[in-house]
Coordinates of C-alpha atoms and ligand atoms in Angstrom, one line a residue:
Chain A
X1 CA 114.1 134.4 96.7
X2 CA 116.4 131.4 97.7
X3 CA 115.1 128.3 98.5
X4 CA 117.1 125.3 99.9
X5 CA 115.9 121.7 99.6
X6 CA 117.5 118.4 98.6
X7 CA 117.7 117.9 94.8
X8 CA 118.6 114.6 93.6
X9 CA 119.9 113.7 97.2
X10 CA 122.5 116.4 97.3
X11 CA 121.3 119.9 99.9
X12 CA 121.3 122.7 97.0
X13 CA 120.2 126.2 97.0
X14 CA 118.2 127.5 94.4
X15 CA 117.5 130.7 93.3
X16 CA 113.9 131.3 91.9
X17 CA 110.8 133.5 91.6
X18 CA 108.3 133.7 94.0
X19 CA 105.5 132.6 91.2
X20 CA 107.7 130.2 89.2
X21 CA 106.8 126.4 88.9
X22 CA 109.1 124.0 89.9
X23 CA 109.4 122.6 86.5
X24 CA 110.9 126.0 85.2
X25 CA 113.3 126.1 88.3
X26 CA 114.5 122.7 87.4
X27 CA 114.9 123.3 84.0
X28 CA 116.8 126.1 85.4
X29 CA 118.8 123.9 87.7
X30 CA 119.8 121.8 84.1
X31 CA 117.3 118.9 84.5
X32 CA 116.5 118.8 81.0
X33 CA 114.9 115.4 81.6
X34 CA 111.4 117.5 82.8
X35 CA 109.5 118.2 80.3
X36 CA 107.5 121.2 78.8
X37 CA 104.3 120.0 77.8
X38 CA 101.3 121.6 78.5
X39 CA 102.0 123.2 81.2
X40 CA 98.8 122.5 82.2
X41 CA 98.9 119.6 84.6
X42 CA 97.4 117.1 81.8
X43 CA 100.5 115.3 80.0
X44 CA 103.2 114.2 82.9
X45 CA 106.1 114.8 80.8
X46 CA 106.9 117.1 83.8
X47 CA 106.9 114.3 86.4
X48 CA 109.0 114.5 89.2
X49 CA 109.2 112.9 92.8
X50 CA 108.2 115.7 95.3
X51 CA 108.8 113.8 99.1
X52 CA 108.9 110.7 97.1
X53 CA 105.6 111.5 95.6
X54 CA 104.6 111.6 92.0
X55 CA 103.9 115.6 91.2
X56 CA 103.4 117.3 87.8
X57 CA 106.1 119.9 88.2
X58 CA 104.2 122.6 86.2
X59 CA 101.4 122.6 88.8
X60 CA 103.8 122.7 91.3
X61 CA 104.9 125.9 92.6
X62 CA 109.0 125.9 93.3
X63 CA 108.5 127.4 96.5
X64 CA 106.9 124.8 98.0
X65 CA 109.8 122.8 97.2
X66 CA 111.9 124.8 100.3
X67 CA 113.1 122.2 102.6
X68 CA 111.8 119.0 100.8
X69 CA 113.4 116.5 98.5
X70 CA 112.9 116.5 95.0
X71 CA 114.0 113.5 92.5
X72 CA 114.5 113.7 88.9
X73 CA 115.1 111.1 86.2
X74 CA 119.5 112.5 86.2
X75 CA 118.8 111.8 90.2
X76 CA 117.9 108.4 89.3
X77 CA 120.3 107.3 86.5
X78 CA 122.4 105.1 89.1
X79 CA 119.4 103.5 91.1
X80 CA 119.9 99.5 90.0
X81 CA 115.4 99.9 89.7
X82 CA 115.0 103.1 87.3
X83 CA 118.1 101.0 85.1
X84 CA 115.8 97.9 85.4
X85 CA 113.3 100.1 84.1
X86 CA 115.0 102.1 81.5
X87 CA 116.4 98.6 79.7
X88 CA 112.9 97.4 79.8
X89 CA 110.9 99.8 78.6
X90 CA 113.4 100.3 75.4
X91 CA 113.4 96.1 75.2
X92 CA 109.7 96.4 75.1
X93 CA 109.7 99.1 72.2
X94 CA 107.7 101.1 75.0
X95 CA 110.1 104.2 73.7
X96 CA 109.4 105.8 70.6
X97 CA 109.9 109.8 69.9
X98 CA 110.7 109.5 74.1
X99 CA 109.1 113.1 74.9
X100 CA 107.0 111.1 77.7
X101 CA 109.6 108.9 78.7
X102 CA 111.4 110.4 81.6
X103 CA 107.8 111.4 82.9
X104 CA 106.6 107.4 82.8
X105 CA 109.6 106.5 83.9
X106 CA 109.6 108.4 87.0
X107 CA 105.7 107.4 87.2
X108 CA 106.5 103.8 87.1
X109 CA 109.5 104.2 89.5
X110 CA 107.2 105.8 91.9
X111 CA 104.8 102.5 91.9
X112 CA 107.5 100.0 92.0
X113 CA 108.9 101.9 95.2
X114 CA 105.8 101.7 96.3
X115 CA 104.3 98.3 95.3
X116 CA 106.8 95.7 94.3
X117 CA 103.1 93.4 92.8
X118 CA 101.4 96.0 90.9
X119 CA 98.2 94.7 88.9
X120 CA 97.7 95.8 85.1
X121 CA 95.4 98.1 86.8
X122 CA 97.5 99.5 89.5
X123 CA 100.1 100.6 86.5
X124 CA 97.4 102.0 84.5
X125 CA 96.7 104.0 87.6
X126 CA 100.1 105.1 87.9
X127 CA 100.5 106.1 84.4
X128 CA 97.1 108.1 84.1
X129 CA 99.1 111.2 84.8
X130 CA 101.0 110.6 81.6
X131 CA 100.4 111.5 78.3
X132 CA 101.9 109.2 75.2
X133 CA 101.2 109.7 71.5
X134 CA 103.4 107.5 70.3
X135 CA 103.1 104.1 72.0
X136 CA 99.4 103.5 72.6
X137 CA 100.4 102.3 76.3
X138 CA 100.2 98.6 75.8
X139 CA 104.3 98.2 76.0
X140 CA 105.2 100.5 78.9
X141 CA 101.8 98.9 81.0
X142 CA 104.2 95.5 79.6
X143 CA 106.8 96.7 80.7
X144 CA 106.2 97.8 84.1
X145 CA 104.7 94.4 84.9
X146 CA 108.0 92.7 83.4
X147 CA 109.8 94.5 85.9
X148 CA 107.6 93.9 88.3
X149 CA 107.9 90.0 88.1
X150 CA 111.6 90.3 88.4
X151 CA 111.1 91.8 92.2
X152 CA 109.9 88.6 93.4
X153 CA 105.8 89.4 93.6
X154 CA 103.9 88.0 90.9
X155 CA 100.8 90.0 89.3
Chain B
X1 CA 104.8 132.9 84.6
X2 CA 102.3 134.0 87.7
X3 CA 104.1 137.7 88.8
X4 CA 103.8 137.3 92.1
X5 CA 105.7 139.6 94.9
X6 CA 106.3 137.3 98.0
X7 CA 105.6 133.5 98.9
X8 CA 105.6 132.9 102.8
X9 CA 105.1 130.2 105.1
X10 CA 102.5 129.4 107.9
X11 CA 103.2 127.5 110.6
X12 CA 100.0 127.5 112.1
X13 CA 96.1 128.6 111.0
X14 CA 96.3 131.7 113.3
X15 CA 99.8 132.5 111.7
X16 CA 98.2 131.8 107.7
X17 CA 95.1 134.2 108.8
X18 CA 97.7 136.6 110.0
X19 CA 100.6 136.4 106.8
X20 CA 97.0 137.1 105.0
X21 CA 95.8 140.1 106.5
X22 CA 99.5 141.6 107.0
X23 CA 99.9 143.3 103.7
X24 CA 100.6 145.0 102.0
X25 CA 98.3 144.3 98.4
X26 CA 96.0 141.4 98.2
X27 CA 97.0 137.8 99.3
X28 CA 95.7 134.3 98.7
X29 CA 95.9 131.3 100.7
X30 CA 97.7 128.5 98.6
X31 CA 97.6 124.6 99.7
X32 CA 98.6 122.7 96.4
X33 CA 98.5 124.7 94.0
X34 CA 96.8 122.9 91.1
X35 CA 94.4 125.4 90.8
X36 CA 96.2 128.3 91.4
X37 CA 99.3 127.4 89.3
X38 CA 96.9 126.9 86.4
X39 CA 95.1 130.0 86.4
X40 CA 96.9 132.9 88.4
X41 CA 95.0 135.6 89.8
X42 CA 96.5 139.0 90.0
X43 CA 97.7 138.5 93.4
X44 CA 100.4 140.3 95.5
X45 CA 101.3 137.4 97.6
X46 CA 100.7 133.8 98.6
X47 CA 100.0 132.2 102.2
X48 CA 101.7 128.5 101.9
X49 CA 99.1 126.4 103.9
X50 CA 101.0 123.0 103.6
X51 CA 102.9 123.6 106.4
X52 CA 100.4 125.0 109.2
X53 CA 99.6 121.7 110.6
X54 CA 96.2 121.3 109.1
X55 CA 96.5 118.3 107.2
X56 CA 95.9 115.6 109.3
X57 CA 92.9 112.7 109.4
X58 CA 91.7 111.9 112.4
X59 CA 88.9 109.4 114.1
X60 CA 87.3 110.8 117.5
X61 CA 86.7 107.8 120.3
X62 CA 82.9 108.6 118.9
X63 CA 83.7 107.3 115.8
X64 CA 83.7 111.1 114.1
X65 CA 85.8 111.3 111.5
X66 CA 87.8 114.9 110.6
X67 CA 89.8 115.5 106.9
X68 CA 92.2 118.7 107.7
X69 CA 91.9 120.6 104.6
X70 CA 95.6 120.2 103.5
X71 CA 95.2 116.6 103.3
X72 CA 95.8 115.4 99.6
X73 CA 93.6 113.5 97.5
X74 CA 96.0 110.8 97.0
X75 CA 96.5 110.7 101.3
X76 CA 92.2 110.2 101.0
X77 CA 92.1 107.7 98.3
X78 CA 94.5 105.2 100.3
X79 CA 93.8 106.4 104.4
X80 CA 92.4 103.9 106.1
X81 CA 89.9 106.1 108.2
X82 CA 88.9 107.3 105.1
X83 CA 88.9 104.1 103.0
X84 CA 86.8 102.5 106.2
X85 CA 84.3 104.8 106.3
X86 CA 80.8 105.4 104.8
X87 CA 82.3 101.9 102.3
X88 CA 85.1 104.1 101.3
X89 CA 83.0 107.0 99.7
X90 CA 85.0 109.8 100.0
X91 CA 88.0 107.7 98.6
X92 CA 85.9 106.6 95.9
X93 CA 85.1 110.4 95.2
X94 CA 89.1 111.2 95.6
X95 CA 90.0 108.7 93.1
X96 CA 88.3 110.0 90.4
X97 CA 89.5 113.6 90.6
X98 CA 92.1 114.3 88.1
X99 CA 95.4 111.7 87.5
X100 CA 98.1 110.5 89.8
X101 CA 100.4 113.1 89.8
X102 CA 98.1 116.0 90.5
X103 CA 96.3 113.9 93.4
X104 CA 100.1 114.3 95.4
X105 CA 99.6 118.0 95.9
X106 CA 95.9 118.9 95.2
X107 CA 94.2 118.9 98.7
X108 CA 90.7 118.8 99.5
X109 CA 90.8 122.3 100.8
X110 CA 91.4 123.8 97.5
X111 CA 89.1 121.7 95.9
X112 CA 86.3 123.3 98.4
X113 CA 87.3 127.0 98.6
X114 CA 88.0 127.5 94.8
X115 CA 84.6 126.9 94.8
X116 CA 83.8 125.6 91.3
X117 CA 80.0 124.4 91.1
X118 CA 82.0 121.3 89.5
X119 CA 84.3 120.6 92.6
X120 CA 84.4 116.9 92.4
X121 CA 85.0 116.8 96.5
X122 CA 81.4 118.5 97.5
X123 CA 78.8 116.4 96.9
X124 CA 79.7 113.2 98.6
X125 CA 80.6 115.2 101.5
X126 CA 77.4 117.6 101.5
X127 CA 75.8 113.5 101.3
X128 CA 77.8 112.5 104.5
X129 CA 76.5 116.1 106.4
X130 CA 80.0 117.0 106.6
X131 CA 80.6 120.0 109.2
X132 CA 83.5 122.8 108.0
X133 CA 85.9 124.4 110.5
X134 CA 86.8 127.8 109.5
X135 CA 89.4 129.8 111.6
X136 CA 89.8 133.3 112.5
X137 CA 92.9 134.6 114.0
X138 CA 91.3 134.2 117.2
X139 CA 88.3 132.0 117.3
X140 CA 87.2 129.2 115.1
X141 CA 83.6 128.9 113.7
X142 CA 81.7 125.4 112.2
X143 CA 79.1 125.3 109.2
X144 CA 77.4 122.5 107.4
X145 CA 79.4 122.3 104.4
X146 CA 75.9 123.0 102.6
X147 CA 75.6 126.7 103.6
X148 CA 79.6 126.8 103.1
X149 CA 79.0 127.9 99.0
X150 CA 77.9 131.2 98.2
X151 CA 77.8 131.4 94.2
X152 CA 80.6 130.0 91.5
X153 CA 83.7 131.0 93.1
X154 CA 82.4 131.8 96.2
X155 CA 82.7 131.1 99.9
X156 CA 81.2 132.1 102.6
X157 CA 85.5 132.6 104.0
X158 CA 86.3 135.9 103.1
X159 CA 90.1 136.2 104.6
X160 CA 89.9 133.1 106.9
X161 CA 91.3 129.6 106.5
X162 CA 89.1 126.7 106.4
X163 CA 90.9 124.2 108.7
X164 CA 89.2 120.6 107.6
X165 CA 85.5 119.3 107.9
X166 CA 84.4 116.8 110.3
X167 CA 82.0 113.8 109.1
X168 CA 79.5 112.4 112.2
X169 CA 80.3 108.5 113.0
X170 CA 76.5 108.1 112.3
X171 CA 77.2 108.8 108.2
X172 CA 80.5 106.8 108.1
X173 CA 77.2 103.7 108.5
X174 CA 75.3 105.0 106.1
X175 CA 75.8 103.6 102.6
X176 CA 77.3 105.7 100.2
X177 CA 77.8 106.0 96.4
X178 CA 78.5 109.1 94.3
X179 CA 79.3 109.6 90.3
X180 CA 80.7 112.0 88.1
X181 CA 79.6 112.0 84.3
X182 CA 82.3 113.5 82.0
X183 CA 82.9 113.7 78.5
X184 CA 86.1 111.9 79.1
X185 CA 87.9 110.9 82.0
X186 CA 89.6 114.0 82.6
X187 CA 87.3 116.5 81.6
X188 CA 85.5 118.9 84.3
X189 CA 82.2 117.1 85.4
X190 CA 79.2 117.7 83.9
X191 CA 76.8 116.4 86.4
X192 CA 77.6 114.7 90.1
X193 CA 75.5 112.8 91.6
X194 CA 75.9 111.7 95.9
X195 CA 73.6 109.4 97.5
X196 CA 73.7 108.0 101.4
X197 CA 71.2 106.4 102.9
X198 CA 70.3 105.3 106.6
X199 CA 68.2 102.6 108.2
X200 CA 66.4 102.8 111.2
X201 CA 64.1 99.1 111.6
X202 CA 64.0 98.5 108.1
X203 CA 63.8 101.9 106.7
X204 CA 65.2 104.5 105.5
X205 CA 66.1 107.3 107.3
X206 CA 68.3 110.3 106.7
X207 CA 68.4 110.0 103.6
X208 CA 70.6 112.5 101.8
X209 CA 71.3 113.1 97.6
X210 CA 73.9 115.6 96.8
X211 CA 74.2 117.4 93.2
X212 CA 76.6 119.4 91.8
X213 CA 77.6 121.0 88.7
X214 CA 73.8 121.4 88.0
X215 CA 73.6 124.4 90.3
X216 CA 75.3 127.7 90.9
X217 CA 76.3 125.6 94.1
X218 CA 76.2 122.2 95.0
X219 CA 72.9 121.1 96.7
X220 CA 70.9 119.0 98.7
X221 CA 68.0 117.6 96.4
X222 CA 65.5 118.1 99.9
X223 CA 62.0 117.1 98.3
X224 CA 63.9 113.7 96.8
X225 CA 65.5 113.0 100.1
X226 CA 61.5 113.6 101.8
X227 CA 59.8 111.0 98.8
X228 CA 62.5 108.4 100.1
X229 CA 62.3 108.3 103.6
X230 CA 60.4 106.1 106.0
X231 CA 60.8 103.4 102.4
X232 CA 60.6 99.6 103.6
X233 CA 63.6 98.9 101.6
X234 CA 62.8 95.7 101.8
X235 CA 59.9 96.1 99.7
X236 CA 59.9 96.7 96.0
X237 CA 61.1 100.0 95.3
X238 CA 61.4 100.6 91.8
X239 CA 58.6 103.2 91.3
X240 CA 59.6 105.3 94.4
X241 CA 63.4 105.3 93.2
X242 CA 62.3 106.5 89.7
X243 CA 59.6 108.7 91.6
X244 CA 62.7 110.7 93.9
X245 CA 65.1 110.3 90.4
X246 CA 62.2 113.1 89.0
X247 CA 61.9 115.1 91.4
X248 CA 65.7 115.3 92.0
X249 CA 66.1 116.3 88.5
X250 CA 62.9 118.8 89.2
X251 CA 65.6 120.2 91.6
X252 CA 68.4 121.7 90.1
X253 CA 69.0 124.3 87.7
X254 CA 71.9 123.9 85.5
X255 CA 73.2 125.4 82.5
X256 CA 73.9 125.0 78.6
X257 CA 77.1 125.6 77.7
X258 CA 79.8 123.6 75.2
X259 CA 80.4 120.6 77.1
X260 CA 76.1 119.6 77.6
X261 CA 72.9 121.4 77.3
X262 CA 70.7 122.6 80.5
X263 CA 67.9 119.4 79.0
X264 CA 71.1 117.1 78.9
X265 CA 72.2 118.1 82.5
X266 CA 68.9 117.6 84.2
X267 CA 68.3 114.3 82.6
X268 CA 71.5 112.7 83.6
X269 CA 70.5 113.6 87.3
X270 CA 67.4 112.0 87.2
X271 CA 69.1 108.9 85.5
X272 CA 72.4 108.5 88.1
X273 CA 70.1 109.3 90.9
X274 CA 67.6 106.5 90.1
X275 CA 70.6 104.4 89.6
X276 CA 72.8 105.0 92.9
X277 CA 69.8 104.7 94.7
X278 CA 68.8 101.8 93.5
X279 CA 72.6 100.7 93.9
X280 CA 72.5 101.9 97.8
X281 CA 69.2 99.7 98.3
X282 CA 71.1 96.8 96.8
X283 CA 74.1 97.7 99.2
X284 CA 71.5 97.7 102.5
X285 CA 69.6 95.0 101.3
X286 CA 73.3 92.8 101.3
X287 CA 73.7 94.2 104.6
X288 CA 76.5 97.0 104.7
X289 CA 78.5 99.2 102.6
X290 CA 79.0 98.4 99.0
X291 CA 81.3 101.4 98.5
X292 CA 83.2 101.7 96.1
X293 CA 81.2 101.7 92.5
Ligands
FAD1 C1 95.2 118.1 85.4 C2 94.2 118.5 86.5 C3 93.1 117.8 86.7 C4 92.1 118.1 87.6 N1 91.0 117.3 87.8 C5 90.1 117.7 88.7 C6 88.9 116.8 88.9 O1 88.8 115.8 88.2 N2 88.0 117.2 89.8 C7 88.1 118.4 90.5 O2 87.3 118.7 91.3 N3 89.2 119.2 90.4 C8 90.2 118.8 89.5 N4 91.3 119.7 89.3 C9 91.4 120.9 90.1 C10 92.2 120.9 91.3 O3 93.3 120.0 91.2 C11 91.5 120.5 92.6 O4 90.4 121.4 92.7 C12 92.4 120.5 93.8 O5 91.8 119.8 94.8 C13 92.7 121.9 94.3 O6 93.5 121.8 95.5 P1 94.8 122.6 95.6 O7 95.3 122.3 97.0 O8 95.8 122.4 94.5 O9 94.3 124.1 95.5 P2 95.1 125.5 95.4 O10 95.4 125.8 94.0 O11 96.2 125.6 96.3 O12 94.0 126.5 95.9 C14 92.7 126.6 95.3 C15 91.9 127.8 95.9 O13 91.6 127.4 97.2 C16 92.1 128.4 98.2 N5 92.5 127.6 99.3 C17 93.2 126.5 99.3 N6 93.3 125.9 100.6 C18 92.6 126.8 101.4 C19 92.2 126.8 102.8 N7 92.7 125.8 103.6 N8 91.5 127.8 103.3 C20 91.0 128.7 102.4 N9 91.3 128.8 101.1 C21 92.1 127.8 100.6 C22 93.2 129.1 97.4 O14 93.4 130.4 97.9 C23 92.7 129.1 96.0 O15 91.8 130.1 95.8 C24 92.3 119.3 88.4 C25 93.5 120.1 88.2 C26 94.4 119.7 87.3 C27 95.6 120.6 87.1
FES2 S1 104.0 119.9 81.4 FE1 103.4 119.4 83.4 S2 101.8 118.0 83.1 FE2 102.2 118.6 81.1
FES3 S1 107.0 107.8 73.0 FE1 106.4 109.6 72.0 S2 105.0 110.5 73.4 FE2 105.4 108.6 74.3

């Protein structure tokens, strides 16, 4: 079947299987930046926006995508706020084998869209949809609220 | 990847009951797909719910408050009818199902009709006497969402769409607290644990404790609720709450299996229902809804 939605703010058609995920279509539309993980709706490295929303794309079905807008990281590479981001959470040494990063990052993007005065907590919220085994989440959850203070509300 | 023939639409609950019976080979209903994306059934095709116009929250002039069953756990953790009533219970309850992510497109709907005795969304709504809407292609019906459960897995739907459930203004005032034990935060729940309690002159009255995940179903503990009522809260109420935490536990029936023994299970509902009571007392004894725990 062909579905038509906006991806990365540009109207595309995409051809896909009536039972596929969304993450496997997108892999199939080349955005490498979702993750495989487990596939399972547990680790976020398959984070994507879905209407602006945060969604694991594995537990997502690709045909409930038709006629919506869905944002991934390569959508996001100009945006001034997932830059912001990027810079910080490599300042921070919140990056280290990066599997998980494009799924934070998109996590963390969501909030700050959101909520430009996150607490600690309100970033731990964002982030409990994703998985990291390398950082122990002290430096992105440091990160996010370093970005956070440059958007003019304190935490 | 799920083999599925056909995906279609619904624009309305008539039209999803219809796309469902049309054939040809067995169809499913699908809202947001967390469950279903994580274990397919051998299914022909999928009914796409999201889009038939049953996801909306909604306050009556009463003060009756209905959840449509495609509404999202994330739209119930932050509503404010929802966050405003019963001290934010069902939120609460929301909140603590699953992470983030899976909270934009898992919809209280699904949670219900999959059906799993551990579906985090029953028992705080079983506490609240919440009231399902179930449509046929031409007619609608309403159950308590008690009688709604039929056995693991089970409904009492068949091929028709459950359209939301409706809570009565009278249990957004009651106060509510429920709890899920796990073995860690994301882990299926081993026990849950609802209570609401009224007041009527300084005692309680309707007084309701949920369980699930201790039961083929979730369930009302009835001879718990009976031992509470007509209680001077005012008074000291430490042996009756420990009294209704026995006979609660007295009232399931749950089962051994990797995650906890049957002994294990039981116990923890006497011990979280001794202690949301006692919480709920504290809650009327301050004069309102505590909420949120
Ligand atoms: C990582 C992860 C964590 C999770 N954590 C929890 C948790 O903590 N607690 C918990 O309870 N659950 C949890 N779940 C399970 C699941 O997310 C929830 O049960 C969710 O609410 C299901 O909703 P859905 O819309 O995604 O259901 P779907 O997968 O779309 O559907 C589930 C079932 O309900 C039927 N159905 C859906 N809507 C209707 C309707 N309106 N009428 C009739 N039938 C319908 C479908 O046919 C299907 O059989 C988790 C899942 C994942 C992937
Ligand atoms: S791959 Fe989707 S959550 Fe892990
Ligand atoms: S940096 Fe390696 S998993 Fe997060």
């Amino acid at each position: 079947m062909t579905i038509e939605l906006i991806l990365d703010g540009k109207r595309t058609a995409l051809e896909i299987l009536p039972g596929q995920n969304l993450l496997q279509a997108l892999r199939g539309a080349s955005r490498f930046s979702v993750k495989l993980g487990c596939e399972t709706g547990d680790c976020g490295s398959c984070t994507v926006l879905l209407d602006g929303e945060p969604v694991n794309s594995c537990v997502v079905a690709a045909a409930r995508a038709a006629g919506r807008s869905v944002t991934t990281l390569e959508g996001l590479l100009g945006d001034p706020l997932m830059q912001r981001l990027q810079r910080e959470l490599v300042d921070k040494g919140a990056v280290q084998c990066g599997y998980c990063s494009p799924g934070m990052l998109i996590s963390l993007y969501a909030l700050l869209k959101q909520d430009e005065a996150p607490t600690d907590r309100d970033v731990r919220e964002a982030l409990s949809g994703n998985l990291c085994r390398c950082t122990g989440y002290v430096k992105p959850v440091e990160a996010a609220l370093a970005v956070a203070a440059t958007l003019g509300g304190a935490s | 990847m799920w083999d599925l023939k056909e995906y279609r639409y619904a624009s309305s609950p008539e039209d999803a009951v219809a796309l469902l019976r049309k054939g040809p080979g067995r169809g499913m209903f699908i809202a947001g797909g967390t469950d279903l994306l994580l274990f397919p059934p051998a299914c022909d095709f999928v009914v796409d719910v999201s889009r038939a116009g049953i996801d909306r929250l909604a306050a009556t002039p009463d003060g009756d408050l209905f959840l449509g069953a495609a509404a999202t756990l994330h739209t119930l953790t932050t509503d404010p009818l929802v966050t405003g009533f019963a001290g934010g219970a069902v939120s609460h309850a929301a909140a603590h199902c699953g992470n983030r992510p899976v909270r934009s497109t898992a919809t209280l709907g699904g949670n219900l009709c999959n059906a799993l005795p551990s579906a985090d969304m029953a028992p705080v709504l079983i506490a609240l006497d919440a009231t399902c809407y179930i449509a046929d292609v031409d007619n609608q019906e309403s159950i308590p969402l008690v009688d709604f459960f039929t056995g693991p897995r089970r409904t009492v739907l068949g091929d028709r769409l459950l359209v939301g459930v409706a809570l009565p203004a009278e249990a957004g005032r009651r106060v509510c607290r429920s709890r899920k034990l796990t073995r860690s935060a994301e882990d299926i729940s081993l026990v849950q644990v609802a209570v609401a309690l009224g007041m009527e002159g300084g005692r309680l009255d309707q007084v309701r404790i949920a369980l699930g995940a201790v039961a083929p179903v979730p369930l009302r503990a009835g001879l718990a609720e009976t031992a509470l009522t007509d209680l001077d809260y005012h008074s000291d109420c430490t042996a009756a709450v420990a009294d209704a935490a026995e006979i609660a536990a007295g009232e399931c029936d749950p089962i051994s299996d990797h995650r906890a023994s049957a002994e294990y299970r039981r116990d923890m509902v006497r011990v979280l229902t001794g202690r949301l009571i006692a919480e709920c007392l504290d809650d009327l004894r301050r004069g309102g809804n505590g909420g949120a725990a």
